[in-house]
Short mmCIF file of C-alpha atoms and ligand atoms in Angstrom, two decimals:
data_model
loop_
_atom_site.label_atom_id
_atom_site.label_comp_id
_atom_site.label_asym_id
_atom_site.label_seq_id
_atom_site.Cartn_x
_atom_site.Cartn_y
_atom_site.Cartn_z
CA UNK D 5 9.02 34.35 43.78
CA UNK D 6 10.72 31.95 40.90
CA UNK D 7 11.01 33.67 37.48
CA UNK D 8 10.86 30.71 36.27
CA UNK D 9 7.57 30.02 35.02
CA UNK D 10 5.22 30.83 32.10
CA UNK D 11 1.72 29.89 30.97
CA UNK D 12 0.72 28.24 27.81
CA UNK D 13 -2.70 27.54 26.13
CA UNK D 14 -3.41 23.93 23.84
CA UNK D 15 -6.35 22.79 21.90
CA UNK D 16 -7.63 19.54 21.93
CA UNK D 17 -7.28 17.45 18.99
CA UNK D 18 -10.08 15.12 16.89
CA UNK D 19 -8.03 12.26 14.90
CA UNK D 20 -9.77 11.44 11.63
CA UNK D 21 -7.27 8.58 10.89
CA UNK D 22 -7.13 7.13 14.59
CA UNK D 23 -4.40 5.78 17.12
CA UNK D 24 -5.04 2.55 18.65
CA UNK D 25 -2.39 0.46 20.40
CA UNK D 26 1.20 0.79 20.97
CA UNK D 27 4.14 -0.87 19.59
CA UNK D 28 6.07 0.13 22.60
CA UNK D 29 4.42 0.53 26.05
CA UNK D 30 7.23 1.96 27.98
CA UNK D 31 7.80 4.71 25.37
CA UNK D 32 4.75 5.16 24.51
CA UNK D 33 5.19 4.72 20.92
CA UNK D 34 2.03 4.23 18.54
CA UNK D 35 1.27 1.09 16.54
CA UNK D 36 -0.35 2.78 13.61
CA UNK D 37 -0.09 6.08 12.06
CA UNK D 38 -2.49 8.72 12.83
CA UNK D 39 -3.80 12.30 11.53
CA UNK D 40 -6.06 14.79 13.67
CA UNK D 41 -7.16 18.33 13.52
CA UNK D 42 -6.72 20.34 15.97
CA UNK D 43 -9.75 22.58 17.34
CA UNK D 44 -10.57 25.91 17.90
CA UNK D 45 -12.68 27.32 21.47
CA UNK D 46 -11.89 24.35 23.48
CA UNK D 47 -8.83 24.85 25.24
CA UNK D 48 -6.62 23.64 28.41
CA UNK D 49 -4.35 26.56 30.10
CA UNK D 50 -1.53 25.10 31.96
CA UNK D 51 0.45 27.24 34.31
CA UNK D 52 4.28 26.13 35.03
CA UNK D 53 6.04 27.75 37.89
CA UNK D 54 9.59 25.72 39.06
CA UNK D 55 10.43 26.61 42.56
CA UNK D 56 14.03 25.69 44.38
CA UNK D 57 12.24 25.76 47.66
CA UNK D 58 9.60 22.92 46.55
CA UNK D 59 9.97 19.04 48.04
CA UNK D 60 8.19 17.53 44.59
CA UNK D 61 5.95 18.69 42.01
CA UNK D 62 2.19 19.99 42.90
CA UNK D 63 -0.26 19.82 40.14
CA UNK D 64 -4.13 20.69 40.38
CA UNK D 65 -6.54 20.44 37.85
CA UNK D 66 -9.52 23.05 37.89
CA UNK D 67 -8.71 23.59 41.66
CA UNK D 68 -8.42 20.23 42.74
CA UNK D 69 -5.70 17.89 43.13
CA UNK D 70 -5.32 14.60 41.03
CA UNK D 71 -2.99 12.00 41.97
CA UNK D 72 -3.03 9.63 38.90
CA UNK D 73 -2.73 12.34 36.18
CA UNK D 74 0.09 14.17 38.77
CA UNK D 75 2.51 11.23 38.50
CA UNK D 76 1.79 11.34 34.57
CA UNK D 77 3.05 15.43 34.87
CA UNK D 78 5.68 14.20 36.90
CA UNK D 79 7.06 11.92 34.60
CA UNK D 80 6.59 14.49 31.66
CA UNK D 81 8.17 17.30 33.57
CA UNK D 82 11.67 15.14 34.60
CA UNK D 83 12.02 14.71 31.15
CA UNK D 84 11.77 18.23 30.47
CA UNK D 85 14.53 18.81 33.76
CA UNK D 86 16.65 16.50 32.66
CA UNK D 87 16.88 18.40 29.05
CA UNK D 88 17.66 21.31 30.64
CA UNK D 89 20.22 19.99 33.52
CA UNK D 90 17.66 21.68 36.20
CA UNK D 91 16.21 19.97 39.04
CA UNK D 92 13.43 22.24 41.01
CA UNK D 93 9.93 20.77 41.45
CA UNK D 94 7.11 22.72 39.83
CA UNK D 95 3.62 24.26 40.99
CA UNK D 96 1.15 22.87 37.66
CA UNK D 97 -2.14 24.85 37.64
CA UNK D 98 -4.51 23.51 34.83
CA UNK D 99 -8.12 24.76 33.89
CA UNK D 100 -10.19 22.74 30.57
CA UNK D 101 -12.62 24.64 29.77
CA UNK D 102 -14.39 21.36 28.47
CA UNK D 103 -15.35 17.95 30.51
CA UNK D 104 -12.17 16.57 31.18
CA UNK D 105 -11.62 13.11 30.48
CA UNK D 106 -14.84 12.38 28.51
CA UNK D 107 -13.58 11.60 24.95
CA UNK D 108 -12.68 15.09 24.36
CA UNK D 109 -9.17 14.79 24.07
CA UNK D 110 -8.14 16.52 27.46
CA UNK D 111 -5.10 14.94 28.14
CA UNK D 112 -3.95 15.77 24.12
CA UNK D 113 -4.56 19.13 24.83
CA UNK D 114 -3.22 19.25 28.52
CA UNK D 115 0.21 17.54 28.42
CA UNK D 116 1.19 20.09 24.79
CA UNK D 117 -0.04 23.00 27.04
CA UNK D 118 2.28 21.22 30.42
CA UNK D 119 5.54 21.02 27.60
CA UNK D 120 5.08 24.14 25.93
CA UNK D 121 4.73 25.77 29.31
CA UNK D 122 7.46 24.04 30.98
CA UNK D 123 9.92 24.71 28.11
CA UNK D 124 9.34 28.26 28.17
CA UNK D 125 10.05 28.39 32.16
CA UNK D 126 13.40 26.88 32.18
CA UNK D 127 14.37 28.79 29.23
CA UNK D 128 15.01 25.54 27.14
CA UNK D 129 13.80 26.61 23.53
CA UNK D 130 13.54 22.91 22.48
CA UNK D 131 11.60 23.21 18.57
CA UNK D 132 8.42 21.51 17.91
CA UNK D 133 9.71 18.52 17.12
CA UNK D 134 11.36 17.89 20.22
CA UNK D 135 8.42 19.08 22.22
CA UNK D 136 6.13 17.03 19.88
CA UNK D 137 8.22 13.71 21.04
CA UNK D 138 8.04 14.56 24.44
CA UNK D 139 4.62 14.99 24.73
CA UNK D 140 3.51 11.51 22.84
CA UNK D 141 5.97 10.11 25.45
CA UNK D 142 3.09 10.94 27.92
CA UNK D 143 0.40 10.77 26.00
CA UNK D 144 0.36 9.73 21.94
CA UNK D 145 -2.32 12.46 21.10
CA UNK D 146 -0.65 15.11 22.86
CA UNK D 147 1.88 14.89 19.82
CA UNK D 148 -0.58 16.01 17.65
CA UNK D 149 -1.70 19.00 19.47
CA UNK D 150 1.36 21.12 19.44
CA UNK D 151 0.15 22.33 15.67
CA UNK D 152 -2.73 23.51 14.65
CA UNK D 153 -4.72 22.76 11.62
CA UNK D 154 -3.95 19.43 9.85
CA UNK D 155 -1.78 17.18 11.68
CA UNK D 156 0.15 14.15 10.84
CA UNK D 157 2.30 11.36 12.99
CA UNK D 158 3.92 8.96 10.68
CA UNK D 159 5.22 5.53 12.35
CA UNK D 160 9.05 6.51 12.43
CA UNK D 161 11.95 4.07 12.98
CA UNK D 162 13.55 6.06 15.78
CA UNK D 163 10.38 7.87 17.44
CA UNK D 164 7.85 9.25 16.87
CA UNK D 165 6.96 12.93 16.67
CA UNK D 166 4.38 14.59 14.93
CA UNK D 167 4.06 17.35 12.46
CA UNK D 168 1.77 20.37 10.30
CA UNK D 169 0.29 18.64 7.71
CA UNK D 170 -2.13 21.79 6.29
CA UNK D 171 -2.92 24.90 7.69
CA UNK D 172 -6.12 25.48 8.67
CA UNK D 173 -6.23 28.45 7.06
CA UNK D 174 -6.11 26.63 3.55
CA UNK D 175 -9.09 24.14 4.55
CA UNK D 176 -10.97 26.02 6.98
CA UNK D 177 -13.46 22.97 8.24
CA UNK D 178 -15.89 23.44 10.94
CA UNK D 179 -16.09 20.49 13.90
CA UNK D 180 -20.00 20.66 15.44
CA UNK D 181 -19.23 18.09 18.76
CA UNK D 182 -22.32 16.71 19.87
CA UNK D 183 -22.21 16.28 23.76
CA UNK D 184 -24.16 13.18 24.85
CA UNK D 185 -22.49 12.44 28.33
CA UNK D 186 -20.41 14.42 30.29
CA UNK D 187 -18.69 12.36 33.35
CA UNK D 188 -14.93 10.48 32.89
CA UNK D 189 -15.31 7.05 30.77
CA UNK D 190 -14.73 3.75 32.71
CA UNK D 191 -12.08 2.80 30.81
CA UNK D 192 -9.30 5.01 29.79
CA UNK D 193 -7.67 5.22 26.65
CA UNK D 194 -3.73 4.09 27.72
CA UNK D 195 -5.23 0.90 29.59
CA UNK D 196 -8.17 -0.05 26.78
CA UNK D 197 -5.33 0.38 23.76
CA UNK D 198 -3.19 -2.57 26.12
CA UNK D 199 -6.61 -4.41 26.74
CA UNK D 200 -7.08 -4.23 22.95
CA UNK D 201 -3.63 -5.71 21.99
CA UNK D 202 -3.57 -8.03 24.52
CA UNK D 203 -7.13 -9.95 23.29
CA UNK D 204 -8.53 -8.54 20.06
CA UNK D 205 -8.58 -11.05 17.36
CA UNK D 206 -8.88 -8.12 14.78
CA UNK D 207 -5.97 -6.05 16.29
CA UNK D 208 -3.25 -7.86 13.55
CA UNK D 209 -5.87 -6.33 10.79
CA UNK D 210 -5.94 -3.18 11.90
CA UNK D 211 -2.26 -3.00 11.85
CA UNK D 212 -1.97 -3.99 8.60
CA UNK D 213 -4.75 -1.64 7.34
CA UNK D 214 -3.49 1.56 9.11
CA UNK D 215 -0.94 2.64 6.77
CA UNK D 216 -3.31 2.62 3.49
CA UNK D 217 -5.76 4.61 5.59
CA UNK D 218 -2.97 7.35 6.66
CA UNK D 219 -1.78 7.20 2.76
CA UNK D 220 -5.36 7.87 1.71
CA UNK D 221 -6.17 10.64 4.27
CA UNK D 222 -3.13 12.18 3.46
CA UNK D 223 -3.59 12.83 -0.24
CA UNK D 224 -7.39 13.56 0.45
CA UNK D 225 -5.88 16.17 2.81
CA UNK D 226 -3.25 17.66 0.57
CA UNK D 227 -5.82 17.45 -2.48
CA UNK D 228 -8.74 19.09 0.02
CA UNK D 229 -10.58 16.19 -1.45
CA UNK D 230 -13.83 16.31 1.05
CA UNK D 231 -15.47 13.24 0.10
CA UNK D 232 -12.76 11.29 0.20
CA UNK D 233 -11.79 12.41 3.45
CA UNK D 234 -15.59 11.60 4.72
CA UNK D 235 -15.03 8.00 3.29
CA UNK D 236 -11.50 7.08 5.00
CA UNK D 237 -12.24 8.92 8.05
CA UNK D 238 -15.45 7.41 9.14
CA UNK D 239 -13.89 4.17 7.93
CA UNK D 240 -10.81 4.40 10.51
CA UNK D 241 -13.31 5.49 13.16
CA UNK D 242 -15.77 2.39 12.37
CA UNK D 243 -12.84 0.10 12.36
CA UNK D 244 -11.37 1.42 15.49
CA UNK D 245 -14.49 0.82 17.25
CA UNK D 246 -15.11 -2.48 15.79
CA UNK D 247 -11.49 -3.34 17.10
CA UNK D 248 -12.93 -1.84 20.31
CA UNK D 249 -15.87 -3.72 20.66
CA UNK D 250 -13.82 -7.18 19.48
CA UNK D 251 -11.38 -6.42 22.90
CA UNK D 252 -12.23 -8.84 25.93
CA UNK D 253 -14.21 -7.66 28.16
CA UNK D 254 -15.78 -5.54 25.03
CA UNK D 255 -15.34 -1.51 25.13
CA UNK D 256 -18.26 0.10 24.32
CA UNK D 257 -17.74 3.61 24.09
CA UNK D 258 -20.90 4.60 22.21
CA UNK D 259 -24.48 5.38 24.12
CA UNK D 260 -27.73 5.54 22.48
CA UNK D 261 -27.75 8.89 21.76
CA UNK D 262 -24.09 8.46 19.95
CA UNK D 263 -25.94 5.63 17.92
CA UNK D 264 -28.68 8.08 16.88
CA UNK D 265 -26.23 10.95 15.95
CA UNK D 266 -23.74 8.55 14.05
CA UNK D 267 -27.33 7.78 11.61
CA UNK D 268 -28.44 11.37 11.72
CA UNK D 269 -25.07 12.24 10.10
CA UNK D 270 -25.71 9.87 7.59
CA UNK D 271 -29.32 10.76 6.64
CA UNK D 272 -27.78 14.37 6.53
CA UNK D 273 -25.02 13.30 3.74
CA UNK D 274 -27.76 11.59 1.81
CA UNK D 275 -29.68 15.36 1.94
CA UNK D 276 -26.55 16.57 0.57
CA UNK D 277 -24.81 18.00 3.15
CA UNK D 278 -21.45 17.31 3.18
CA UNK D 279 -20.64 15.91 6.60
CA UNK D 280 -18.79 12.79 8.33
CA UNK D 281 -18.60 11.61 11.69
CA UNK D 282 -15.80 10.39 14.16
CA UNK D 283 -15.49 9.35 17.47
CA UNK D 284 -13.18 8.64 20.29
CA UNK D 285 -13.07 6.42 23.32
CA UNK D 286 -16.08 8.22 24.61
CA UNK D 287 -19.58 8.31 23.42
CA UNK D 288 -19.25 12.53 21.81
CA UNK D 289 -19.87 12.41 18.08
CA UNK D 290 -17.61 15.00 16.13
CA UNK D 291 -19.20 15.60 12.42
CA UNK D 292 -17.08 17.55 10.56
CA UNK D 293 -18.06 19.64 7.52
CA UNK D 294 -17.70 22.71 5.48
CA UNK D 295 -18.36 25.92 7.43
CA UNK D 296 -21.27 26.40 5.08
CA UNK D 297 -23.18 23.63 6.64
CA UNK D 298 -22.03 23.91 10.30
CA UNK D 299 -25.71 25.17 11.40
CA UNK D 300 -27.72 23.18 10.10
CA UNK D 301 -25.61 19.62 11.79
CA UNK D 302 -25.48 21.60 14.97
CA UNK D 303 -29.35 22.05 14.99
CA UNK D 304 -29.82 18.22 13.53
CA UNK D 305 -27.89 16.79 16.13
CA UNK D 306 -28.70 19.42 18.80
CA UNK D 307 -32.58 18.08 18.11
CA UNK D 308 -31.39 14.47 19.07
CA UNK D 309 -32.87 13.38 22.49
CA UNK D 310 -29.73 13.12 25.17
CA UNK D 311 -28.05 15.30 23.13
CA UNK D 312 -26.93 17.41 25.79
CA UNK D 313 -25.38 20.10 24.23
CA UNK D 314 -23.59 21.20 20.96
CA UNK D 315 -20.37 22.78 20.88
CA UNK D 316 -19.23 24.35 17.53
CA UNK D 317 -15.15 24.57 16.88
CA UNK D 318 -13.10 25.70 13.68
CA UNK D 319 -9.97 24.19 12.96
CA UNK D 320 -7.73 26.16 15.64
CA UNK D 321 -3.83 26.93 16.30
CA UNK D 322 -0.94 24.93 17.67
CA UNK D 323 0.16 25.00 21.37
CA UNK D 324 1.51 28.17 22.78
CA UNK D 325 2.78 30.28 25.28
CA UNK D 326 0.44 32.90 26.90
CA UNK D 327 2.40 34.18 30.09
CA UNK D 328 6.07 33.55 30.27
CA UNK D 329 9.30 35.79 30.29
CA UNK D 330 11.13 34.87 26.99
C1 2P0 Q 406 -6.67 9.27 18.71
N1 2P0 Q 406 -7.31 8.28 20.88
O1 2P0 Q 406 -6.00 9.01 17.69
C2 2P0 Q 406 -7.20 8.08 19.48
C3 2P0 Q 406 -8.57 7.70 19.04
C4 2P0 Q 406 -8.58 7.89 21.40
C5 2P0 Q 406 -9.28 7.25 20.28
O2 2P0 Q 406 -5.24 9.03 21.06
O3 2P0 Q 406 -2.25 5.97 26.02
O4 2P0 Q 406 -5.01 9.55 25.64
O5 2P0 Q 406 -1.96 8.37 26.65
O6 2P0 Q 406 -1.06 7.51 24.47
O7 2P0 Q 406 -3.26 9.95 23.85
C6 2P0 Q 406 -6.36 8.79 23.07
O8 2P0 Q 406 -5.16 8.35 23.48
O9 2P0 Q 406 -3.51 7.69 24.89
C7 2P0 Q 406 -6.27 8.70 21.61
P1 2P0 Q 406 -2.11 7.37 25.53
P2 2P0 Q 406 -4.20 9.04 24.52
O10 2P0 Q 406 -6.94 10.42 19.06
#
């Protein structure tokens, strides 16, 4: 058997100042700045194993083969051979322990755990950085989810990468993820972004917009400023989705249940808890808050008919290897 393989474990990643569109398709590059935090308790294990005797890569996903996401891995991992001047296949074993393509920020979470593994196989002890770049090359959240805590990916004028923005243990916030549909979305994220710039009216504001929101989100970061966090965050969300909506045909990503947490959130903030809410292309509703107040959102939105289940997160680590001879 190869030696050369290793194992690695990612989290998923929540942006609070969002990516939407690319500047450059065939790169992959993002059109706007974004910032995320990465969670705890969901995860995606990715198992690398490079093997001489292989004819071209095999990847399965919770036991069962996927051929659109395989060329994807593909892609990713000759990127990763051609770094190292190698050229065996690879067996790619990957297990979410979440609904996979649902909003959740699987494929974040599963191409930092495929480049974190696959670096550690072939020996190539690329940095972050590097591994950062080459995972936004296959999918521009991935970027985000080789750190943990606060994350940031400036717009850069070579490409972009991402980087630690705050640790998690200096702003320990809790994520409560209210479940309200678990099967894949109709439209993914890589082919509604190209919808979006290809028809949205709105998509030359939201350029122009983005950078004041990172600024903002930044310093509220930095400062651990939580209202002002709440305020840009569910404003970047809100605008996303308008953006969204504004695309022809219209992506509508929300259900009525996402509707009804999205106000419960609100009415909760008016109690006085402090909580916000974002969301991705998919109708879960993330409300983030002080770990002081995490029970009492997961119960208020847990209470909200087709609410189907409540998952409960802390900010969590960055990428990393689990099996692997170093
Ligand atoms: C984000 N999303 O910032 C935004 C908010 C979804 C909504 O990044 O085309 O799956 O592979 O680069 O990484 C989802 O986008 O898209 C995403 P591609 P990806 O988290």
């Amino acid at each position: 058997m190869s030696s050369l393989q290793a194992a690695a474990v990612a989290h998923p990643n929540i942006a609070l100042v969002k990516y939407w569109g690319k500047r450059d398709a065939t790169n992959n590059r993002p059109a706007v700045p974004s910032i995320s935090v990465t969670l705890s308790s969901l995860y995606t294990y990715s198992r690398v194993r490079f093997d001489p005797n292989l004819e071209s890569d095999s990847f399965a996903i919770g036991g069962h083969r996927d051929a659109q996401t395989a060329i994807r891995v593909s892609a990713c991992l000759d990127t990763i051979r051609a770094r190292a001047g190698r050229d065996e296949f690879a067996y790619v074993e990957t297990r979410n322990n979440f609904p996979t393509g649902a909003g959740l920020a699987s494929s974040a979470s599963g191409f930092a755990a495929l480049v974190v593994a696959a670096n550690r196989a072939l020996r190539l002890d690329l940095p972050p950085a590097d591994l950062s770049r080459i995972a936004r090359r296959s999918s521009g959240s991935a970027a985000r989810s080789l750190y943990g805590g606060f994350v940031e990916m400036p717009l850069d004028n070579e490409e972009e990468t991402a980087y630690p923005l705050l640790d998690a243990e200096q702003w320990p916030l809790a994520i409560v993820i209210a479940v309200t549909a678990t099967g894949a979305k109709d439209v993914g994220s890589t082919e509604g972004m190209e919808r979006t710039t290809r028809t949205s009216d709105y998509y030359q504001a939201w350029l122009e917009a983005a950078t004041a929101d990172f600024a903002t989100a930044r310093d509220a970061i930095l400062n651990q400023d939580f209202r002002e966090l709440a305020r840009v965050s569910e404003r970047s969300c809100l605008k996303m989705h308008g953006l969204m909506l504004s695309t022809d045909p219209g992506l509508i990503y929300w259900n009525e249940a996402s509707v009804a947490c999205l106000h419960r959130i609100r009415m909760l903030r008016k109690d006085g808890v402090e909580v916000f809410f974002t969301m991705d292309a998919g109708p879960q509703v993330k409300a983030v808050c002080p770990p002081a107040y995490r029970q009492i959102v997961a119960e208020a939105l847990g209470s909200i008919p087709g609410v189907t289940d409540v998952l409960q997160c802390r900010l969590g680590a960055g990428a990393r290897v689990v099996e692997g001879a170093s």
